[in-house]
Coordinates of C-alpha atoms in Angstrom, one line a residue:
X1 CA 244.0 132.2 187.0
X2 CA 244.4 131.2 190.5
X3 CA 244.1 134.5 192.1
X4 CA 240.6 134.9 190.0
X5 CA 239.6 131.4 191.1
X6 CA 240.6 132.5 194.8
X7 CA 238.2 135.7 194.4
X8 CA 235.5 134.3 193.4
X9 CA 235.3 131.7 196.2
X10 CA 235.9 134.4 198.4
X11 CA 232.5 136.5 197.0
X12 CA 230.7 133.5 196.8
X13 CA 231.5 132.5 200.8
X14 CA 230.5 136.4 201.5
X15 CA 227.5 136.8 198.9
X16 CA 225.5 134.3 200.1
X17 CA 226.6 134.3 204.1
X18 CA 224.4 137.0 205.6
X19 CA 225.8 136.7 209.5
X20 CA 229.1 137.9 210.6
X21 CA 232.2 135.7 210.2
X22 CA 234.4 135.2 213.4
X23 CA 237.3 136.3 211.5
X24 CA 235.8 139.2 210.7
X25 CA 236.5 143.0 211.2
X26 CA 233.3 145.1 210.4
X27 CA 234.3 148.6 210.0
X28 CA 232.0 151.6 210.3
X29 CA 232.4 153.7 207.4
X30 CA 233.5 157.6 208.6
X31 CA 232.3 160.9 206.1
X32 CA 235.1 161.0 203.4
X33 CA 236.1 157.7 203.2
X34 CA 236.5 155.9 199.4
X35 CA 237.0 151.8 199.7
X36 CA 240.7 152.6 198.2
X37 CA 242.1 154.9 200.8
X38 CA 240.7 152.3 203.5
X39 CA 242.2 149.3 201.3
X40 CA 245.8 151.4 201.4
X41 CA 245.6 152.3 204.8
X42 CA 244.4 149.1 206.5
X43 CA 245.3 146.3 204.3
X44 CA 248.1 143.9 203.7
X45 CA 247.7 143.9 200.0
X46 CA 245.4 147.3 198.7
X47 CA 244.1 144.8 195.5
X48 CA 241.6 143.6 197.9
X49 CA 239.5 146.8 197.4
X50 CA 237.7 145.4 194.9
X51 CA 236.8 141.9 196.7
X52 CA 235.4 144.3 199.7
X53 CA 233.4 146.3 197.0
X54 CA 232.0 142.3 196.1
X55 CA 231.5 140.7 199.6
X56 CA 230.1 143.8 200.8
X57 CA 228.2 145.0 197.9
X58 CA 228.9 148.4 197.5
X59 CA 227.7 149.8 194.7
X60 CA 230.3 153.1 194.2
X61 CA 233.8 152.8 196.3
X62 CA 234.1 156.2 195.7
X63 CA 231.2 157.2 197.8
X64 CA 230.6 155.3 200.6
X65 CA 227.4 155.6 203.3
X66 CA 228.9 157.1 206.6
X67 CA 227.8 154.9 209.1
X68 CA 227.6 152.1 207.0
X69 CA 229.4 148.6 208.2
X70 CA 232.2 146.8 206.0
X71 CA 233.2 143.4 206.7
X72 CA 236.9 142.6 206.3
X73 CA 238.5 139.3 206.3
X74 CA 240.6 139.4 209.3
X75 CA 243.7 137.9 207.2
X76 CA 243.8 140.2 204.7
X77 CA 244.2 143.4 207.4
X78 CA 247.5 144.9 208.3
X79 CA 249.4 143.6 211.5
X80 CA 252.1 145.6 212.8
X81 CA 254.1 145.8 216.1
X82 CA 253.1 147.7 219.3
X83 CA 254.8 149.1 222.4
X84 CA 253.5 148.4 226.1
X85 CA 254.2 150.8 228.8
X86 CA 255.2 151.0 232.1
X87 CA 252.6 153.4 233.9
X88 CA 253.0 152.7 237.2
X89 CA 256.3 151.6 239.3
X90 CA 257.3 151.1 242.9
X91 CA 260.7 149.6 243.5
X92 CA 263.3 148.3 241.1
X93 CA 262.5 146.5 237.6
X94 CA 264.8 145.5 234.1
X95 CA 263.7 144.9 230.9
X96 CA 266.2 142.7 229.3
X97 CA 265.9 143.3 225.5
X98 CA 266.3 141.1 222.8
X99 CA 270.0 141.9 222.2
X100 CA 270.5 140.8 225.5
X101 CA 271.0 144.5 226.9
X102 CA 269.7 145.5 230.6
X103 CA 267.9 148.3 231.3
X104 CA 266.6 149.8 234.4
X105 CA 262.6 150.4 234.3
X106 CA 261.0 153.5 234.4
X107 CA 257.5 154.9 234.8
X108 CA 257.1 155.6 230.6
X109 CA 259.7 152.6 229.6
X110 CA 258.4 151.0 226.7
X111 CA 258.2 147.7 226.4
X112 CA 258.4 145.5 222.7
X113 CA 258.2 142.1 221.4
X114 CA 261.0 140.0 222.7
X115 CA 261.2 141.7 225.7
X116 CA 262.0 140.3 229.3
X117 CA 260.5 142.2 232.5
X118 CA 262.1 141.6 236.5
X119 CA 260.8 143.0 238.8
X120 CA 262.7 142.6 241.9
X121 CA 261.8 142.1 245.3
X122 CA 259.4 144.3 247.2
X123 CA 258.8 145.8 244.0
X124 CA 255.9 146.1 241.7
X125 CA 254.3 147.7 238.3
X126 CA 251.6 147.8 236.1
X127 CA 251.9 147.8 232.0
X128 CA 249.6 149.4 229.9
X129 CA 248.8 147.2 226.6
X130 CA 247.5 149.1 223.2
X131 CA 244.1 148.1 224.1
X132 CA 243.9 150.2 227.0
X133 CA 244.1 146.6 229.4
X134 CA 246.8 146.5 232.5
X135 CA 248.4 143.9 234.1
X136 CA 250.1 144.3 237.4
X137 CA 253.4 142.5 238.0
X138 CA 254.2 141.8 241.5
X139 CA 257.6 141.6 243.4
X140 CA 259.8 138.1 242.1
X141 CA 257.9 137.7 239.0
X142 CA 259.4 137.6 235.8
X143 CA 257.8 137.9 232.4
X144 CA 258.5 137.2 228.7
X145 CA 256.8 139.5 225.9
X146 CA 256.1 137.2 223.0
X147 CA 253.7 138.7 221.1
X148 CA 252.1 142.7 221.2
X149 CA 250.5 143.3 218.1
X150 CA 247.8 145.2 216.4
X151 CA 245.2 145.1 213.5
X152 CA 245.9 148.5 211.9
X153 CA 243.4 150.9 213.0
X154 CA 240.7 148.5 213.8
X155 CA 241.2 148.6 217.7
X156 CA 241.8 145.2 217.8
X157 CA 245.0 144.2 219.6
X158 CA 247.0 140.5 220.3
X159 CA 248.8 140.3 223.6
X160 CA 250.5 137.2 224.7
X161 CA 253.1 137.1 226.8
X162 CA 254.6 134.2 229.5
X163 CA 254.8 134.6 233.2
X164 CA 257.3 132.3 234.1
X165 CA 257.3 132.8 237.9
X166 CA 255.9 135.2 240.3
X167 CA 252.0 137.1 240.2
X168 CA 250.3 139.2 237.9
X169 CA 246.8 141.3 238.4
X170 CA 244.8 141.6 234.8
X171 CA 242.5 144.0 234.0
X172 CA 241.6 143.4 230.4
X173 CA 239.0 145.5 228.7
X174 CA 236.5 144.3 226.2
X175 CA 237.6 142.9 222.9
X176 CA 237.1 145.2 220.0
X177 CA 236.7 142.5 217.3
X178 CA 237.9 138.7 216.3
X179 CA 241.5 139.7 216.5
X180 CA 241.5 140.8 219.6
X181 CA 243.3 138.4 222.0
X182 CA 244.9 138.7 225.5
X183 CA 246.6 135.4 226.7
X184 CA 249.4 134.2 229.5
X185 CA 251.3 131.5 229.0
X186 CA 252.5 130.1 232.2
X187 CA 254.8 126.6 232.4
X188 CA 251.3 125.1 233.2
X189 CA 248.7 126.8 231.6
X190 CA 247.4 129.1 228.8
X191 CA 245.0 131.6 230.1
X192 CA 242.7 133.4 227.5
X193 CA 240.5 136.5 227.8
X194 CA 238.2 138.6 226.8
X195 CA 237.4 141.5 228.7
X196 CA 237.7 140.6 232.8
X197 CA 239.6 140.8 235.7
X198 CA 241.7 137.9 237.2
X199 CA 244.7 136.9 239.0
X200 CA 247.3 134.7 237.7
X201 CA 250.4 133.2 240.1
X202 CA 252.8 130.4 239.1
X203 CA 255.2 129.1 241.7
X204 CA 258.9 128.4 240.4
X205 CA 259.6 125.8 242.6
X206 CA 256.7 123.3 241.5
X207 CA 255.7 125.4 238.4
X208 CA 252.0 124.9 239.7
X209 CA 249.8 128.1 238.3
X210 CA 246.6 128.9 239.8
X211 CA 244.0 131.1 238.4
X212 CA 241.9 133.6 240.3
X213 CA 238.9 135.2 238.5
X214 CA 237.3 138.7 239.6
X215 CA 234.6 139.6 236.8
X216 CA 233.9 138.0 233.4
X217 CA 235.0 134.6 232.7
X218 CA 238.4 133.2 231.3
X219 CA 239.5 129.8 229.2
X220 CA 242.2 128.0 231.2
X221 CA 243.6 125.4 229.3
X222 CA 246.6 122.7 230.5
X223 CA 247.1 119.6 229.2
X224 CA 244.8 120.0 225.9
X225 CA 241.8 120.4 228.5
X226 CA 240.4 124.2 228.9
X227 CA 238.0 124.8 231.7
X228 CA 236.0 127.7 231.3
X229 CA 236.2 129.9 235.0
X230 CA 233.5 132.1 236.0
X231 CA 233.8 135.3 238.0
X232 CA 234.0 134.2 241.9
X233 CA 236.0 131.0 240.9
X234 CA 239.6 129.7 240.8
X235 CA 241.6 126.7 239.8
X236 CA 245.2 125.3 240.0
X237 CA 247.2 123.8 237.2
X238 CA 249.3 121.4 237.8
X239 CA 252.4 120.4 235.1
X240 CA 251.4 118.0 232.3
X241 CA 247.4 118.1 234.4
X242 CA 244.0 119.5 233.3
X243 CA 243.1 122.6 235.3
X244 CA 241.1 121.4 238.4
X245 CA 237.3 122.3 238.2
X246 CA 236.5 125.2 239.4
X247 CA 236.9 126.3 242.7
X248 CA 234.7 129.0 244.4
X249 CA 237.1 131.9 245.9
X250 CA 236.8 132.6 249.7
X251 CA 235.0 135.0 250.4
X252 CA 236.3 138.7 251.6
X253 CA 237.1 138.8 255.3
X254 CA 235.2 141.5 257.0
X255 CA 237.7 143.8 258.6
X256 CA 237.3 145.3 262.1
X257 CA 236.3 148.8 263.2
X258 CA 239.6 151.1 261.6
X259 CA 239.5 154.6 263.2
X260 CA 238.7 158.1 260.8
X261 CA 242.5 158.8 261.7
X262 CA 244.8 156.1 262.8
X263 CA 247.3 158.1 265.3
X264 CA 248.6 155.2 267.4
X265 CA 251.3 153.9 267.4
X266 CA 251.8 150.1 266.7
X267 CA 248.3 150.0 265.8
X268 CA 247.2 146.5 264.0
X269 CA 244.3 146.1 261.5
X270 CA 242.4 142.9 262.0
X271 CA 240.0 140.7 260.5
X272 CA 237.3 138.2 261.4
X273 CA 238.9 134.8 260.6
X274 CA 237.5 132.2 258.0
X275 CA 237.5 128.9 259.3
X276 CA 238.9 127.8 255.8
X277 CA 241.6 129.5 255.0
X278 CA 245.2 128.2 255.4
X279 CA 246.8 132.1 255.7
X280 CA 245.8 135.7 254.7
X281 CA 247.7 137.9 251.6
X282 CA 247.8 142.1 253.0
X283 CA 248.6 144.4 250.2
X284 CA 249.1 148.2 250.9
X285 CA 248.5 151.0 247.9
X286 CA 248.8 154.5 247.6
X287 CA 245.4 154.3 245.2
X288 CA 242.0 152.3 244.9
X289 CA 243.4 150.6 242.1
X290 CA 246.3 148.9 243.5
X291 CA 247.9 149.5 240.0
X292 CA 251.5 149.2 242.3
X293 CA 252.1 148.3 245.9
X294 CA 254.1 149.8 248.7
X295 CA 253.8 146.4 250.4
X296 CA 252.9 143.1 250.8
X297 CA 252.9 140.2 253.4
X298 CA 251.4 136.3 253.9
X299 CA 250.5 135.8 257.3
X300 CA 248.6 133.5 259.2
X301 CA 247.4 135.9 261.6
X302 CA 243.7 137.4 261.4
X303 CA 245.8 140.6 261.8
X304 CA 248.9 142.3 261.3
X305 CA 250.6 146.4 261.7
X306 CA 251.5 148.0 258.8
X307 CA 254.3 149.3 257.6
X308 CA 256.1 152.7 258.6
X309 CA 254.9 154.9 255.7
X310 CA 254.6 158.4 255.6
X311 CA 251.4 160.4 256.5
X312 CA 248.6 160.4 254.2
X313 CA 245.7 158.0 252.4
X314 CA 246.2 154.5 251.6
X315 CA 244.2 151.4 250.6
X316 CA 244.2 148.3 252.1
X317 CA 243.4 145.1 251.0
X318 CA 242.8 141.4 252.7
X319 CA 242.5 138.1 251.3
X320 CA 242.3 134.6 252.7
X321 CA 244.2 131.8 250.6
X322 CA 242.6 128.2 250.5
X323 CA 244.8 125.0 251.2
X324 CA 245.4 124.9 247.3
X325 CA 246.6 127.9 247.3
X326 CA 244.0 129.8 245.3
X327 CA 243.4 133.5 246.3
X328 CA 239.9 134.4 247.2
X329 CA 238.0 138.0 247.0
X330 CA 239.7 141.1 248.8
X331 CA 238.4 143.0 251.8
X332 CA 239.1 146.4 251.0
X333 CA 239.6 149.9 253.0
X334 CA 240.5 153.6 252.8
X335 CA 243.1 154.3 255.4
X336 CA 243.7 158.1 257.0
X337 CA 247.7 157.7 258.5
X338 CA 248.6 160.8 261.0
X339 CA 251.8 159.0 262.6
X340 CA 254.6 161.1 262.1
X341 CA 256.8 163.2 263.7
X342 CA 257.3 159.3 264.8
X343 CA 257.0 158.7 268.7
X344 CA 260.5 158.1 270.7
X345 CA 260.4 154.8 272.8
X346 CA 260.0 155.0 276.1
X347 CA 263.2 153.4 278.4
X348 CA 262.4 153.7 281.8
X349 CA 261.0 153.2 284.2
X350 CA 259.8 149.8 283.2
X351 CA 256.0 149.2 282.5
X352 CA 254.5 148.6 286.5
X353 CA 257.9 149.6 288.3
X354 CA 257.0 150.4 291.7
X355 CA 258.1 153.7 293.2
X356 CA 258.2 154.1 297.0
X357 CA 260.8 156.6 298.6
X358 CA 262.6 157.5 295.1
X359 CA 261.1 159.9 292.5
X360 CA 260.3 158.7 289.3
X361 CA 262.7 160.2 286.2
X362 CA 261.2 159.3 282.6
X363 CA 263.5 158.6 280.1
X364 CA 263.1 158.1 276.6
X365 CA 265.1 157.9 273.4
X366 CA 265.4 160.7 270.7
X367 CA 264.0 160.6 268.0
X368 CA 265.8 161.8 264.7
X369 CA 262.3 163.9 263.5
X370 CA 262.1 165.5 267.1
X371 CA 262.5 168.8 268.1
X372 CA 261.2 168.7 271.0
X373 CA 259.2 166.2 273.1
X374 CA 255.8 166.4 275.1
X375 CA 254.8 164.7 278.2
X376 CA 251.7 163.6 279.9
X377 CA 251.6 161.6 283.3
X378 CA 247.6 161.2 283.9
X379 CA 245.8 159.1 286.9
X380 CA 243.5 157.6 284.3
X381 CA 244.6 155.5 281.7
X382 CA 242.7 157.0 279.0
X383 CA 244.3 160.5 280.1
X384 CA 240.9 161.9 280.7
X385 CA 240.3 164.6 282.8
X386 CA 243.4 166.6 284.8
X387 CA 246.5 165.7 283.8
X388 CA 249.3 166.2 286.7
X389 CA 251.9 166.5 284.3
X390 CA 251.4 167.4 280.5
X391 CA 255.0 169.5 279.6
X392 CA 257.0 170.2 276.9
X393 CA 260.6 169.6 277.7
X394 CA 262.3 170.9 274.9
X395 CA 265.1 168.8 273.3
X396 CA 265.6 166.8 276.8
X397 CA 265.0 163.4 277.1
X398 CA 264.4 163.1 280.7
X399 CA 262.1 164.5 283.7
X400 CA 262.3 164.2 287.2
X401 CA 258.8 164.0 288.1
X402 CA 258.6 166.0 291.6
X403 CA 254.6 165.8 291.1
X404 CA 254.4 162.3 291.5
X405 CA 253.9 162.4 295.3
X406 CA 250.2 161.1 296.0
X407 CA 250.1 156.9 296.3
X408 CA 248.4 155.6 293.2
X409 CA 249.0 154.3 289.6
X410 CA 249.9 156.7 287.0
X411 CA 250.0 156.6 283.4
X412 CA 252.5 158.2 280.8
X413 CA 253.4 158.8 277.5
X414 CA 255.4 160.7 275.2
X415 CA 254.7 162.7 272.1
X416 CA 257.8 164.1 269.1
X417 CA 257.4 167.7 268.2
X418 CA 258.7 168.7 264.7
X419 CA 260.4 171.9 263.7
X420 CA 257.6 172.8 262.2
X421 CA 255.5 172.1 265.3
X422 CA 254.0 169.6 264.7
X423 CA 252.9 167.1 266.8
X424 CA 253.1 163.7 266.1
X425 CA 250.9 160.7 267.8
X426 CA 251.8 159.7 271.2
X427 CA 253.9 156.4 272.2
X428 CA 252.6 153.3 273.6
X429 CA 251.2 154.4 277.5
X430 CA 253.7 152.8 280.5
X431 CA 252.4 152.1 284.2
X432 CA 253.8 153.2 287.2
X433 CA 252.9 152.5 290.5
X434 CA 253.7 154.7 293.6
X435 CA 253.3 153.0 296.6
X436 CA 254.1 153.5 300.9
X437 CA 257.6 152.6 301.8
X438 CA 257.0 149.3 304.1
X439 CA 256.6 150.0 308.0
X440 CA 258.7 147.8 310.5
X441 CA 256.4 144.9 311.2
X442 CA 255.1 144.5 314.7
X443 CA 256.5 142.4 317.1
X444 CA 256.6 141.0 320.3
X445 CA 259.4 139.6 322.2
X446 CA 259.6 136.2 324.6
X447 CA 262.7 135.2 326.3
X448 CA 263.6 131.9 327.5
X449 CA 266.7 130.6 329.5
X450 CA 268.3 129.5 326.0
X451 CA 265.8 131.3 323.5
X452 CA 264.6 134.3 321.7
X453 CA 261.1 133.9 320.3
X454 CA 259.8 137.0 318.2
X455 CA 256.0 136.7 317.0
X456 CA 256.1 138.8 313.7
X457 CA 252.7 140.2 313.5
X458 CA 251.8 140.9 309.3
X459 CA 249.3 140.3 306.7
X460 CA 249.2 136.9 305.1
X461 CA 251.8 136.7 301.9
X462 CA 254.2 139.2 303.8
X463 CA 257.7 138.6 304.4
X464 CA 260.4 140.1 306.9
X465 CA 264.0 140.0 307.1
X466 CA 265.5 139.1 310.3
X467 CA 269.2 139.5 311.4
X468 CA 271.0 138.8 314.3
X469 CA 274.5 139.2 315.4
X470 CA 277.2 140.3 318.5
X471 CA 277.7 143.6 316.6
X472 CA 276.3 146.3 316.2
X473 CA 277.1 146.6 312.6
X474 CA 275.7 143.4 312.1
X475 CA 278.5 142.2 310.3
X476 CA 279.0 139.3 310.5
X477 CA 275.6 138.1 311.1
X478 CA 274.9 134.7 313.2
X479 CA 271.1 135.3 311.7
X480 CA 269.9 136.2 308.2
X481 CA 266.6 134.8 307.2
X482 CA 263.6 135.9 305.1
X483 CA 260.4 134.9 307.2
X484 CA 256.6 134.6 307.2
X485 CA 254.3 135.8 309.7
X486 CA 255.1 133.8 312.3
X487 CA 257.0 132.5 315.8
X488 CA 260.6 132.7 314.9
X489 CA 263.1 131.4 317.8
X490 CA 266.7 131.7 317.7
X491 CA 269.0 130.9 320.1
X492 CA 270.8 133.0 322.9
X493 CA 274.9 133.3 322.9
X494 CA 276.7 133.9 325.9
X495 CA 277.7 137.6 324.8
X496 CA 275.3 140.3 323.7
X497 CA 273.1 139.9 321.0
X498 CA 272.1 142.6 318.2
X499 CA 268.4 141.6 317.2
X500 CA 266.5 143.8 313.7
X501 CA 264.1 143.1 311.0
X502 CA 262.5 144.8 308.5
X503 CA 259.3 144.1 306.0
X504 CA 259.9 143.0 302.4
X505 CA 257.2 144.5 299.6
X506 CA 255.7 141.7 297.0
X507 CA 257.7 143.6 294.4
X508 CA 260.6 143.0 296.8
X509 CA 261.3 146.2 298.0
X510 CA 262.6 146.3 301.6
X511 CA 261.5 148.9 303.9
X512 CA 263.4 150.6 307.3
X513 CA 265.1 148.1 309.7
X514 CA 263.1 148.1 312.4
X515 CA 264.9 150.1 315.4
X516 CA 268.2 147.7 316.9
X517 CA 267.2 145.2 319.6
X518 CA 269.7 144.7 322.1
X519 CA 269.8 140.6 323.7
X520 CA 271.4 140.2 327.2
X521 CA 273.3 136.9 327.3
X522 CA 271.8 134.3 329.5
X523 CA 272.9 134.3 333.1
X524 CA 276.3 132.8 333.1
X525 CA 277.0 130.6 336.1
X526 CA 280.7 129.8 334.6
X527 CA 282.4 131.8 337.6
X528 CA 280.9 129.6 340.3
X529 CA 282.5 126.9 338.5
X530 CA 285.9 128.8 338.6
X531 CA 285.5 129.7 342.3
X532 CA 284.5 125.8 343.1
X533 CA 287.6 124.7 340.8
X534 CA 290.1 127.4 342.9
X535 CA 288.7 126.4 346.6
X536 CA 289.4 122.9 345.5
X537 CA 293.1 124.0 344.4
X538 CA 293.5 125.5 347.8
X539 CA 292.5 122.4 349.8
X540 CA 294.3 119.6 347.9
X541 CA 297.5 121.8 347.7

């Protein structure tokens, strides 16, 4: 008696209720199909055939209309368990299953109900819900599957799961009925969807989530307040707090001029800076998608280099990040990498050495995807034009450069040359200078009873090097001074003096000593004294 009391209530509610309910499935009707075979197939008790024939008034079960549309109480269809997938992975991940068993993650893995996903650092992975939707799980996040669920062969699927620290990218596609439901649970918030795309972080520290939201709209709810969030908005949830209003995302920083083929070495991308944001998130994929990343960075910068990767087409990505935290839009761009054999680093001679009477040797280290190396030395910094030296020097690491003979500034660099021939980008360019060995200054020479003046004669900023001594060796000295261009007096000794100098360089090279000076003693009257002294002797004694 109470089941018939229950049906009839339930055909009265759908006789007389002409729109759709919420919970609702409305099936289209396929060729073949009888209202029994659907009631076996799809429901949670098959009895309920004949309330569908009533609610829906159909006339024959037997024979149904293709095309025609069936409403179904959501709570009378079928809802059984279903598997997630890992379909992309980069790095190391574990699923730790309900049993408390660990298992290493694999592109394919399946993930259930009561599952727990790590995903350790520098890693990342996306999941692939029945629906079709994705989420991304970045490096350091962790995340609890609580519920994956379907409505028999209605479409219609029920995600929820918890992120419990780290980030996650969602792309959720449109819901396919009432029962469809994608949610994350953070320890702040509850985020509901319905077909968009949005970010969602929580820290572990604080336990502070924040929102990011690319297309459609999502329900964040904390604190038994939900905010609804546009596309082009965030917000930040604080524990036991209502979700901020929202809060429109920064915009996408424009990024600078990045070359059809990026060959150099070292070579930085850059963006124009946004006045309001605290730092900058770089993300680095092998695909437009960024369904898993190679790597990842906060910076503060307006630019950073990327990472050593190996040859080939990449996407990058830029972001700014507000004082709350909140993520804005992403400046995005294809990437063309040419950078290996990798370049070896250049040792000597130091960046702007000076060369006067020596010749220059390069050096360089080697570099483990070398065969061989290639060397330019050019006169023009860009390496236009005639190069003097552009060689390959087989497996050596070294050149004595013989051709550098003409005074100037030259430039070089050095290139690794696979097995397989092929050449690899040049290193960062080096400066050299080669410059005249200094001349002995000019001078002039006064003498005095008791002093030597010499007038060094030079530009202004030049230096000398003066030494005098009684040797000819000059060891030891009674004079060693670094002087101007100037008088410079020293004085006479009563034996012979020894008298050079030479010019010092800026860079403080020092050139030739000038040609040995030779100082007579001043006239020594000592053996009139003596004489004097001995007549005395003679006379008094």
């Amino acid at each position: 008696m109470h089941n018939l009391l229950q049906r009839v209530v339930i055909w009265l509610m759908f006789t007389f209720s002409v729109p759709v309910l919420a919970a609702d499935w409305v099936y289209v009707v396929h060729p073949g199909d009888t209202l029994w075979d659907f009631s076996i197939k799809n429901l949670k008790n098959s009895e309920h055939w004949k309330d569908l024939q009533k609610i829906n008034s159909i006339e024959n079960p037997q024979k149904l209309q293709p095309g025609t549309r069936i409403r179904v109480p959501l709570a009378w269809v079928k809802q059984t368990a279903v598997d997630a997938e890992i379909v992309a992975l980069h790095g190391d991940a574990t699923l730790t299953r309900p049993d408390k068993s660990v298992h290493k993650v694999e592109v394919g893995t399946r993930i259930r109900l009561g599952d727990q996903l790590d995903v350790a650092l520098s890693g990342t992975l996306s999941v692939k819900f029945a629906d079709g939707s994705v989420a991304t799980v970045h490096e350091s996040s962790r995340v609890q599957f609580n519920h994956l669920s379907q409505y028999s062969d209605s479409g219609m699927v029920d995600t929820r799961f918890r992120l419990e620290k780290g980030r996650i990218d969602t792309r959720a596609i449109p819901a396919k009925g009432a029962g469809s439901r994608l949610e994350i649970q953070t320890p702040s918030a509850i985020t509901a969807v319905r077909g968009t795309e949005f970010r969602t972080s929580v820290v572990e520290s604080d336990q502070i989530s924040r929102v990011e939201v690319l297309e459609g709209k999502v329900a964040v709810k904390g604190q038994s307040t939900s905010r609804a969030i546009p596309a082009g908005y965030g917000t930040r949830v604080e524990p036991r707090k209502a979700p901020l209003a929202p809060v429109k995302l920064l915009p996408a920083p424009v990024l600078e001029d990045i070359p059809a083929v990026i060959r150099e070495v070292g070579w930085s991308l850059r963006w124009k800076q946004n006045l309001k944001a605290k730092s900058y998130r770089i993300e680095l994929s092998e695909n437009a998608d960024f369904d898993q990343l190679l790597w990842s960075r906060v910076t503060e910068n307006r630019q950073s280099v990327l990472p050593d990767v190996v040859d080939g087409t990449y996407y990058v990505r830029v972001r700014g990040i507000d004082p709350l935290g909140i993520e804005g839009l992403s400046g995005v761009a294809k990437l063309e990498l040419d950078l290996h054999p990798s370049p070896p680093f250049l040792l000597e001679p130091a960046n702007e050495e000076v060369f006067r009477s020596k010749v220059p040797v390069f050096r360089w280290s080697k570099s483990m995807q070398a065969d061989s190396y290639r060397l330019q030395v050019s006169g023009t910094e860009d390496f236009s034009g005639t190069l003097l030296i552009d060689k390959n020097t087989d497996s050596q690491v070294s050149y004595s450069a013989e051709e550098v003979v003409d005074i100037g500034t030259y430039f070089w660099r050095v290139a690794s040359i696979s097995a397989s021939q092929e050449q690899g980008p040049f290193s960062t360019v080096l400066q050299l200078q080669k410059a005249p060995v200094p001349q002995a200054p000019e001078l002039s020479v006064s003498s005095e009873e008791k002093q030597i003046t010499v007038l060094l004669a030079g530009e202004p900023g030049q230096q000398y090097q003066v030494q005098v001594s009684e040797y000819p060796r000059f060891h030891p000295l009674l004079v060693d001074r670094i002087v101007g261009p100037s008088e410079f007096s020293f004085d006479k000794s009563n034996d012979l003096q020894y008298f050079r100098v030479r010019t010092i360089a800026s860079d403080g090279f020092a050139g030739p000593w000038s040609a040995t000076q030779q100082i007579y003693p001043a006239q020594n009257k000592r053996w009139l004294h003596i004489i004097g002294l001995g007549i005395l002797g003679i006379l008094f004694f």
